[in-house]
Short mmCIF file of C-alpha atoms in Angstrom, two decimals:
data_model
loop_
_atom_site.label_atom_id
_atom_site.label_comp_id
_atom_site.label_asym_id
_atom_site.label_seq_id
_atom_site.Cartn_x
_atom_site.Cartn_y
_atom_site.Cartn_z
CA MET M 1 8.13 8.96 -9.26
CA ALA M 2 4.58 8.90 -7.90
CA LEU M 3 2.32 7.47 -5.23
CA MET M 4 3.59 5.16 -2.77
CA LYS M 5 3.11 3.97 1.04
CA ILE M 6 4.92 2.90 4.03
CA LYS M 7 3.59 0.43 6.27
CA THR M 8 6.17 -0.21 9.15
CA ALA M 9 9.46 1.04 10.36
CA LEU M 10 12.47 -1.12 9.38
CA VAL M 11 12.74 -4.15 11.57
CA ALA M 12 15.01 -7.02 11.26
CA GLY M 13 14.15 -10.16 9.01
CA ALA M 14 13.97 -13.62 10.40
CA THR M 15 16.19 -16.15 8.89
CA VAL M 16 17.67 -16.56 5.37
CA ALA M 17 15.02 -17.51 2.90
CA SER M 18 14.55 -21.25 2.09
CA LEU M 19 14.25 -22.16 -1.52
CA VAL M 20 11.01 -24.02 -2.55
CA THR M 21 10.11 -25.67 -5.50
CA VAL M 22 8.05 -23.92 -8.23
CA GLY M 23 4.82 -25.03 -9.24
CA ILE M 24 4.59 -27.90 -11.99
CA SER M 25 3.28 -25.43 -14.48
CA ALA M 26 6.81 -23.58 -14.53
CA SER M 27 8.41 -26.56 -16.29
CA SER M 28 7.49 -29.46 -18.45
CA VAL M 29 9.56 -32.46 -19.96
CA THR M 30 9.65 -32.69 -23.87
CA ALA M 31 9.43 -36.05 -25.56
CA SER M 32 13.24 -36.06 -25.97
CA GLY M 33 13.67 -35.71 -22.23
CA ALA M 34 14.76 -32.18 -21.98
CA THR M 35 13.32 -29.89 -19.61
CA SER M 36 11.73 -26.62 -20.96
CA VAL M 37 11.05 -23.85 -18.44
CA ASN M 38 8.45 -21.10 -18.74
CA TRP M 39 10.10 -18.41 -16.82
CA ALA M 40 7.10 -16.28 -16.69
CA LYS M 41 5.34 -18.91 -14.41
CA VAL M 42 8.48 -19.33 -11.97
CA THR M 43 7.68 -17.85 -8.58
CA GLN M 44 10.61 -18.97 -6.58
CA LEU M 45 13.97 -20.52 -7.41
CA THR M 46 14.97 -24.00 -6.33
CA LYS M 47 18.30 -25.05 -5.05
CA THR M 48 19.36 -27.14 -8.14
CA GLY M 49 17.66 -28.18 -11.41
CA PRO M 50 16.00 -26.36 -14.19
CA THR M 51 14.61 -23.47 -11.97
CA SER M 52 17.95 -22.92 -10.07
CA MET M 53 19.99 -19.68 -9.90
CA ALA M 54 22.37 -21.09 -12.36
CA ALA M 55 19.54 -22.01 -14.90
CA LEU M 56 17.96 -18.50 -14.29
CA VAL M 57 21.22 -16.76 -15.23
CA ALA M 58 21.59 -19.03 -18.32
CA ALA M 59 18.04 -18.39 -19.55
CA ALA M 60 18.43 -14.45 -18.65
CA LYS M 61 21.61 -14.27 -20.82
CA LYS M 62 19.72 -16.02 -23.68
CA GLU M 63 17.18 -13.31 -23.53
CA GLY M 64 20.04 -10.93 -23.55
CA LYS M 65 18.02 -7.73 -22.38
CA LEU M 66 15.92 -6.12 -19.63
CA ASN M 67 13.42 -3.21 -19.94
CA VAL M 68 13.29 -0.89 -17.07
CA ILE M 69 11.43 2.38 -16.61
CA ALA M 70 11.42 5.54 -14.64
CA LEU M 71 14.88 4.99 -13.23
CA PRO M 72 17.05 8.00 -13.17
CA ASN M 73 20.77 7.60 -12.95
CA ASN M 74 20.87 9.77 -9.85
CA TRP M 75 17.91 8.33 -8.16
CA ALA M 76 18.91 5.94 -5.21
CA ASN M 77 22.19 5.01 -7.13
CA TYR M 78 20.44 3.43 -10.05
CA GLY M 79 22.95 4.62 -12.56
CA ASN M 80 25.67 2.48 -10.79
CA ILE M 81 22.94 -0.40 -10.15
CA ILE M 82 22.31 -0.76 -13.78
CA LYS M 83 26.04 -0.84 -14.75
CA GLY M 84 26.62 -3.31 -12.07
CA PHE M 85 23.98 -5.65 -13.31
CA THR M 86 25.07 -5.47 -16.99
CA LYS M 87 28.86 -5.83 -16.24
CA LYS M 88 27.90 -9.02 -13.87
CA TYR M 89 25.69 -10.73 -16.38
CA GLY M 90 26.32 -9.32 -19.72
CA ILE M 91 22.81 -8.33 -20.28
CA SER M 92 21.82 -5.01 -21.76
CA ILE M 93 19.27 -2.73 -20.11
CA ASN M 94 16.85 -0.59 -22.11
CA SER M 95 15.98 2.34 -19.80
CA GLU M 96 12.81 4.24 -20.91
CA ASN M 97 11.48 7.54 -19.54
CA PRO M 98 13.93 7.74 -16.62
CA GLU M 99 12.27 10.92 -15.34
CA GLY M 100 8.70 9.18 -15.42
CA SER M 101 6.27 8.83 -12.57
CA SER M 102 4.88 5.71 -10.91
CA ALA M 103 1.75 6.57 -12.65
CA GLN M 104 3.48 6.48 -16.11
CA GLU M 105 4.95 3.23 -15.05
CA ILE M 106 1.56 1.54 -14.60
CA GLN M 107 0.26 3.32 -17.87
CA ALA M 108 3.16 1.68 -19.73
CA LEU M 109 2.26 -1.68 -18.46
CA THR M 110 -1.19 -1.54 -20.26
CA SER M 111 -0.08 0.65 -23.21
CA ASP M 112 2.80 -1.47 -24.09
CA LYS M 113 1.23 -4.89 -23.35
CA GLY M 114 2.31 -7.43 -25.78
CA ARG M 115 5.23 -5.36 -27.11
CA SER M 116 9.02 -6.32 -26.96
CA SER M 117 9.76 -3.09 -25.41
CA ALA M 118 7.21 -3.29 -22.49
CA PRO M 119 8.61 -2.75 -18.85
CA ASP M 120 9.82 -6.11 -17.69
CA VAL M 121 9.78 -4.53 -14.10
CA ILE M 122 8.44 -1.58 -12.18
CA ASP M 123 9.80 0.54 -9.34
CA VAL M 124 6.81 2.38 -8.00
CA GLY M 125 5.15 3.81 -4.76
CA THR M 126 3.57 0.80 -2.99
CA SER M 127 0.11 2.11 -3.50
CA TYR M 128 0.64 1.98 -7.21
CA ALA M 129 1.91 -1.49 -6.79
CA VAL M 130 -1.17 -2.46 -4.96
CA THR M 131 -3.15 -0.91 -7.97
CA ALA M 132 -1.18 -2.76 -10.51
CA GLN M 133 -1.76 -6.00 -8.56
CA THR M 134 -5.61 -5.43 -8.44
CA GLN M 135 -5.57 -4.91 -12.26
CA GLY M 136 -3.63 -8.11 -13.00
CA LEU M 137 -0.66 -6.33 -14.16
CA LEU M 138 1.83 -8.14 -11.80
CA THR M 139 3.03 -11.66 -11.64
CA PRO M 140 4.04 -13.12 -8.18
CA TYR M 141 7.99 -13.87 -7.53
CA LYS M 142 9.73 -14.29 -4.26
CA VAL M 143 13.40 -13.63 -4.26
CA SER M 144 15.88 -15.86 -2.54
CA THR M 145 16.20 -13.52 0.24
CA TRP M 146 12.50 -13.28 0.60
CA SER M 147 12.55 -13.95 4.60
CA GLU M 148 15.06 -11.18 5.17
CA ILE M 149 12.36 -8.59 3.81
CA PRO M 150 10.50 -7.65 6.99
CA THR M 151 6.76 -8.83 6.95
CA GLY M 152 5.16 -5.36 6.58
CA LEU M 153 7.16 -4.49 3.75
CA LYS M 154 6.05 -7.11 1.23
CA GLN M 155 2.89 -8.47 -0.38
CA PRO M 156 2.55 -12.05 1.05
CA GLY M 157 1.87 -13.82 -2.26
CA GLY M 158 5.15 -12.04 -3.87
CA TYR M 159 3.23 -9.71 -6.16
CA TRP M 160 5.18 -6.82 -4.92
CA PHE M 161 7.93 -6.18 -2.23
CA ASP M 162 9.41 -3.16 -0.89
CA ASP M 163 12.95 -2.14 -2.12
CA TYR M 164 14.16 1.27 -0.36
CA GLY M 165 13.09 4.15 1.41
CA GLY M 166 13.91 7.32 3.18
CA TYR M 167 12.32 10.34 4.94
CA VAL M 168 11.04 13.67 3.79
CA ALA M 169 13.81 16.06 4.17
CA ILE M 170 14.67 19.67 3.69
CA GLY M 171 17.59 20.58 1.46
CA CYS M 172 19.00 24.16 1.57
CA ASN M 173 21.53 26.14 -0.05
CA THR M 174 23.39 27.67 2.69
CA LYS M 175 25.51 29.89 0.41
CA THR M 176 22.21 31.88 -0.53
CA VAL M 177 19.92 31.34 2.41
CA LYS M 178 20.88 33.34 5.63
CA VAL M 179 19.21 30.97 8.07
CA CYS M 180 18.09 27.58 6.69
CA PRO M 181 15.04 26.20 8.13
CA THR M 182 15.47 22.88 10.27
CA SER M 183 11.68 22.43 10.56
CA LEU M 184 8.64 22.79 8.23
CA LYS M 185 6.75 25.04 10.48
CA ALA M 186 9.46 27.60 10.42
CA MET M 187 8.97 28.10 6.76
CA LEU M 188 5.52 29.49 7.37
CA THR M 189 6.76 32.93 8.60
CA GLU M 190 9.35 33.32 5.74
CA THR M 191 8.56 35.31 2.26
CA GLY M 192 10.10 35.53 -0.94
CA ALA M 193 11.44 38.90 -0.14
CA ASN M 194 13.58 37.16 2.60
CA GLY M 195 15.08 35.22 -0.23
CA TYR M 196 13.28 31.77 0.36
CA LYS M 197 12.58 30.03 -2.86
CA ILE M 198 11.03 26.68 -1.76
CA GLY M 199 10.19 24.04 -3.85
CA ILE M 200 8.98 20.51 -3.91
CA ASN M 201 10.06 17.78 -6.57
CA ASN M 202 6.96 17.47 -8.61
CA SER M 203 3.13 17.96 -8.52
CA PRO M 204 1.44 16.15 -5.62
CA LEU M 205 -1.21 15.44 -8.23
CA THR M 206 0.96 12.92 -9.91
CA SER M 207 3.81 12.22 -7.61
CA ASN M 208 3.97 10.51 -4.34
CA SER M 209 7.15 12.14 -3.18
CA ALA M 210 5.52 15.35 -3.71
CA LEU M 211 2.41 14.16 -2.03
CA ALA M 212 4.55 13.02 0.99
CA ALA M 213 5.78 16.61 1.44
CA VAL M 214 1.93 17.66 1.63
CA GLU M 215 1.58 14.67 4.29
CA ALA M 216 4.32 16.03 6.40
CA ALA M 217 3.14 19.49 6.24
CA SER M 218 -0.24 18.53 7.41
CA VAL M 219 1.28 17.01 10.48
CA VAL M 220 3.02 20.20 11.51
CA ASN M 221 0.07 22.32 10.70
CA GLY M 222 -2.69 20.93 12.57
CA GLY M 223 -3.49 18.03 10.61
CA SER M 224 -2.65 14.34 10.51
CA LEU M 225 -1.87 11.52 7.81
CA SER M 226 -5.71 11.20 7.96
CA ASN M 227 -6.46 14.86 7.34
CA VAL M 228 -4.14 16.35 4.83
CA ALA M 229 -6.18 19.57 4.11
CA PRO M 230 -3.87 21.51 6.44
CA GLY M 231 -0.95 20.30 4.36
CA VAL M 232 -2.48 21.91 1.35
CA SER M 233 -3.03 25.00 3.35
CA PHE M 234 0.29 25.02 4.45
CA PHE M 235 1.81 25.42 0.67
CA ALA M 236 -1.04 27.91 0.04
CA THR M 237 0.39 29.94 2.76
CA LEU M 238 3.89 29.78 1.35
CA ASN M 239 2.53 30.64 -2.12
CA LYS M 240 0.71 33.56 -0.69
CA ASN M 241 3.87 34.68 1.03
CA GLY M 242 5.83 34.35 -2.08
CA ALA M 243 8.03 31.81 -0.58
CA PHE M 244 6.93 28.89 -2.83
CA VAL M 245 8.17 28.26 -6.47
CA ASN M 246 5.42 26.01 -8.28
CA THR M 247 7.79 24.07 -10.27
CA ILE M 248 9.47 20.85 -10.58
CA ALA M 249 12.25 21.22 -8.04
CA ASN M 250 15.44 19.06 -8.35
CA ALA M 251 19.19 19.26 -8.89
CA VAL M 252 18.87 21.48 -11.80
CA THR M 253 16.52 24.11 -10.19
CA ALA M 254 19.05 24.11 -7.04
CA GLN M 255 22.09 24.50 -9.30
CA ASN M 256 20.39 27.48 -11.36
CA GLY M 257 18.96 29.11 -8.33
CA ALA M 258 15.35 28.61 -9.30
CA THR M 259 14.94 26.95 -5.98
CA ASN M 260 17.17 27.34 -2.83
CA ILE M 261 15.34 25.06 -0.43
CA ILE M 262 13.73 21.79 -1.57
CA ILE M 263 11.40 19.60 0.36
CA TRP M 264 12.20 16.08 -0.94
CA TRP M 265 13.48 12.43 0.05
CA ASP M 266 16.61 12.53 2.03
CA TYR M 267 18.49 10.10 -0.16
CA LEU M 268 17.82 12.18 -3.16
CA GLN M 269 19.32 15.22 -1.84
CA ALA M 270 22.26 13.83 0.46
CA ASN M 271 25.40 12.15 -0.58
CA GLY M 272 25.87 14.16 -3.67
CA GLY M 273 22.30 13.91 -4.93
CA ILE M 274 22.23 17.60 -5.56
CA SER M 275 25.75 18.74 -6.33
CA VAL M 276 25.56 22.31 -5.07
CA PRO M 277 28.35 23.70 -2.84
CA GLY M 278 27.02 24.32 0.54
CA TRP M 279 23.87 22.35 -0.04
CA LYS M 280 22.71 20.94 3.42
CA VAL M 281 20.16 18.39 4.09
CA VAL M 282 18.37 17.82 7.34
CA ILE M 283 15.33 15.81 8.31
CA PRO M 284 12.89 18.49 9.86
CA SER M 285 12.82 18.44 13.73
CA ASP M 286 9.18 18.52 13.66
CA VAL M 287 8.02 15.54 11.62
CA LEU M 288 9.77 12.36 10.69
CA LEU M 289 7.63 10.81 7.67
CA GLY M 290 9.02 7.92 5.74
CA GLU M 291 7.99 5.81 2.81
CA TYR M 292 9.36 3.04 0.74
CA TYR M 293 9.06 2.26 -2.97
CA SER M 294 8.22 -1.27 -4.26
CA GLN M 295 9.28 -3.72 -6.88
CA GLY M 296 7.05 -5.64 -9.17
CA ILE M 297 7.42 -7.93 -12.28
CA ASN M 298 5.14 -7.37 -15.22
CA SER M 299 2.76 -10.27 -15.71
CA GLY M 300 3.48 -9.82 -19.45
CA ALA M 301 7.16 -9.29 -19.13
CA PRO M 302 8.83 -9.79 -22.54
CA ASN M 303 11.92 -11.06 -20.78
CA PRO M 304 10.80 -12.84 -17.81
CA ALA M 305 13.86 -14.38 -16.84
CA ALA M 306 16.04 -11.25 -16.92
CA ALA M 307 13.28 -9.58 -14.84
CA ARG M 308 13.58 -12.32 -12.09
CA LEU M 309 17.43 -12.17 -12.37
CA TRP M 310 17.08 -8.21 -11.79
CA GLU M 311 15.21 -8.72 -8.70
CA GLU M 312 17.79 -11.19 -7.39
CA TYR M 313 20.43 -8.84 -8.10
CA LEU M 314 18.71 -6.03 -6.18
CA TYR M 315 17.98 -8.17 -3.10
CA SER M 316 21.41 -9.54 -2.93
CA VAL M 317 23.85 -8.11 -0.62
CA THR M 318 25.53 -6.35 -3.44
CA GLY M 319 22.19 -4.69 -4.69
CA GLN M 320 20.99 -3.86 -1.17
CA ASN M 321 24.53 -2.07 -0.57
CA LEU M 322 24.11 -0.30 -3.81
CA TRP M 323 20.93 1.40 -2.63
CA LEU M 324 22.70 2.24 0.62
CA ALA M 325 25.45 3.94 -1.28
CA GLY M 326 22.78 6.05 -2.86
CA GLY M 327 21.75 7.35 0.48
CA ALA M 328 18.68 5.09 0.65
CA ARG M 329 17.64 2.82 3.28
CA PRO M 330 17.11 -0.89 1.85
CA ALA M 331 14.39 -3.05 2.88
CA GLU M 332 16.95 -5.74 4.13
CA GLN M 333 19.05 -3.01 5.95
CA ALA M 334 18.11 -4.24 9.41
CA TYR M 335 18.79 -7.97 8.57
CA MET M 336 22.15 -7.11 7.07
CA GLN M 337 23.13 -4.94 9.83
CA ALA M 338 22.35 -7.78 12.33
CA HIS M 339 24.37 -10.27 10.15
CA GLY M 340 27.33 -8.06 9.26
CA THR M 341 26.69 -7.74 5.62
CA ALA M 342 25.80 -4.17 5.56
CA ASN M 343 28.42 -1.63 4.79
CA MET M 344 28.50 0.47 8.08
CA SER M 345 30.35 3.15 6.53
CA LEU M 346 27.48 3.92 4.19
CA VAL M 347 24.98 3.45 7.06
CA ALA M 348 27.03 6.15 9.15
CA LYS M 349 26.41 8.59 6.17
CA LEU M 350 22.86 8.56 6.35
CA PRO M 351 21.21 11.90 7.60
CA ALA M 352 20.64 11.86 11.37
CA LEU M 353 17.08 11.31 12.59
CA PRO M 354 15.64 13.98 14.86
CA LYS M 355 15.36 13.21 18.48
CA GLY M 356 11.95 12.71 20.08
CA GLN M 357 9.97 12.04 16.70
CA THR M 358 8.25 8.82 16.19
CA PRO M 359 8.57 7.62 12.77
CA LEU M 360 5.38 8.10 10.79
CA PHE M 361 4.63 5.65 7.70
CA PRO M 362 1.37 6.43 5.77
CA THR M 363 -0.93 3.33 4.98
CA THR M 364 -2.21 2.70 1.67
CA ALA M 365 -5.68 3.89 2.70
CA GLN M 366 -4.13 7.18 4.00
CA ILE M 367 -2.27 7.98 0.93
CA SER M 368 -5.35 7.33 -1.30
CA ALA M 369 -7.46 9.54 0.94
CA ALA M 370 -4.71 12.15 0.92
CA ALA M 371 -4.42 12.01 -3.06
CA THR M 372 -8.16 12.52 -3.28
CA VAL M 373 -7.98 15.86 -0.93
CA VAL M 374 -4.95 16.96 -2.94
CA ASN M 375 -6.50 16.17 -6.40
CA THR M 376 -9.62 18.39 -5.46
CA THR M 377 -8.13 21.28 -3.82
CA TRP M 378 -4.50 21.77 -4.90
CA ALA M 379 -4.87 23.88 -8.04
CA ALA M 380 -7.53 26.09 -6.54
CA LYS M 381 -5.44 26.78 -3.38
CA VAL M 382 -1.85 26.48 -4.51
CA GLY M 383 -1.81 26.55 -8.33
CA SER M 384 -1.10 23.98 -11.05
#
């Protein structure tokens, strides 16, 4: 998945979301007295009536399907989340291009516009969500637990809202690597001759998780979130030393040995994300960089009721704990921990954070600037 941003550290939400009445344009009364709801216009549920949760469930079941995109089963526990939604509501989910990037998700919103197969919802890096909003591709909607999402993790009008996040981490095969690095800086002195096969999960030209690795590397290599050129130089050095494998590193490359060290999100490597005996995941001691992904509803969603029901499910206690089961840190985690609804056994399994490191969360502007630098220098310095 591709470009995203983080704004603030996890903070507790305020109070349980109050349900407000949607605008008059969302529903109308026919001559017979029956109420017809245009779910594409509903921006928030009401406690009762034609735009209540019960009415949404009925409308979504009538639509009978939901189109999602770029959601791998092993990404933040989405396989079980999809199964749970279908089991609860009997709504089939059409999952397109599960290995796709955020950029491809936004492209699909435009290329599939007007088709019954168009994505109903997206899960993208926040900077992509901002782009989609700017282009008029998203419609506003506030889930029932809106106030439980920290202010810094949502667009005020409801056009996008952060869902889950994590930290850049180092995964290492302890069976094949004699001394696994616990910091990024330690990698600079290693060579391919020493057995290091370091990879990142994708190209930083198209993937934000890969770009985040470059951002983290810049911080430990004399740069900053506002100056990522040293991050590109970091990987250029690894490549020169023969320690960098310029490939899409993931569970497959970890299993077949093409890579034995991967810089990737902690939740995609920990808790069985990479099923390799001896695979150890640590958050580097020299940088603590985190980001979230964001949800958004297609303004032209072919199944607008199912799209809204999906978001309600994701931001329910059940949905948030399912992300937690995937090793990700859900947006409502702080609120849930404060109110006793978070699964604390799952919280305890999250990779420990390094002591003495202040969490860094790139802003949209910093991510955009970083992407520009990487796009113009990566191929020449590191390779395509």
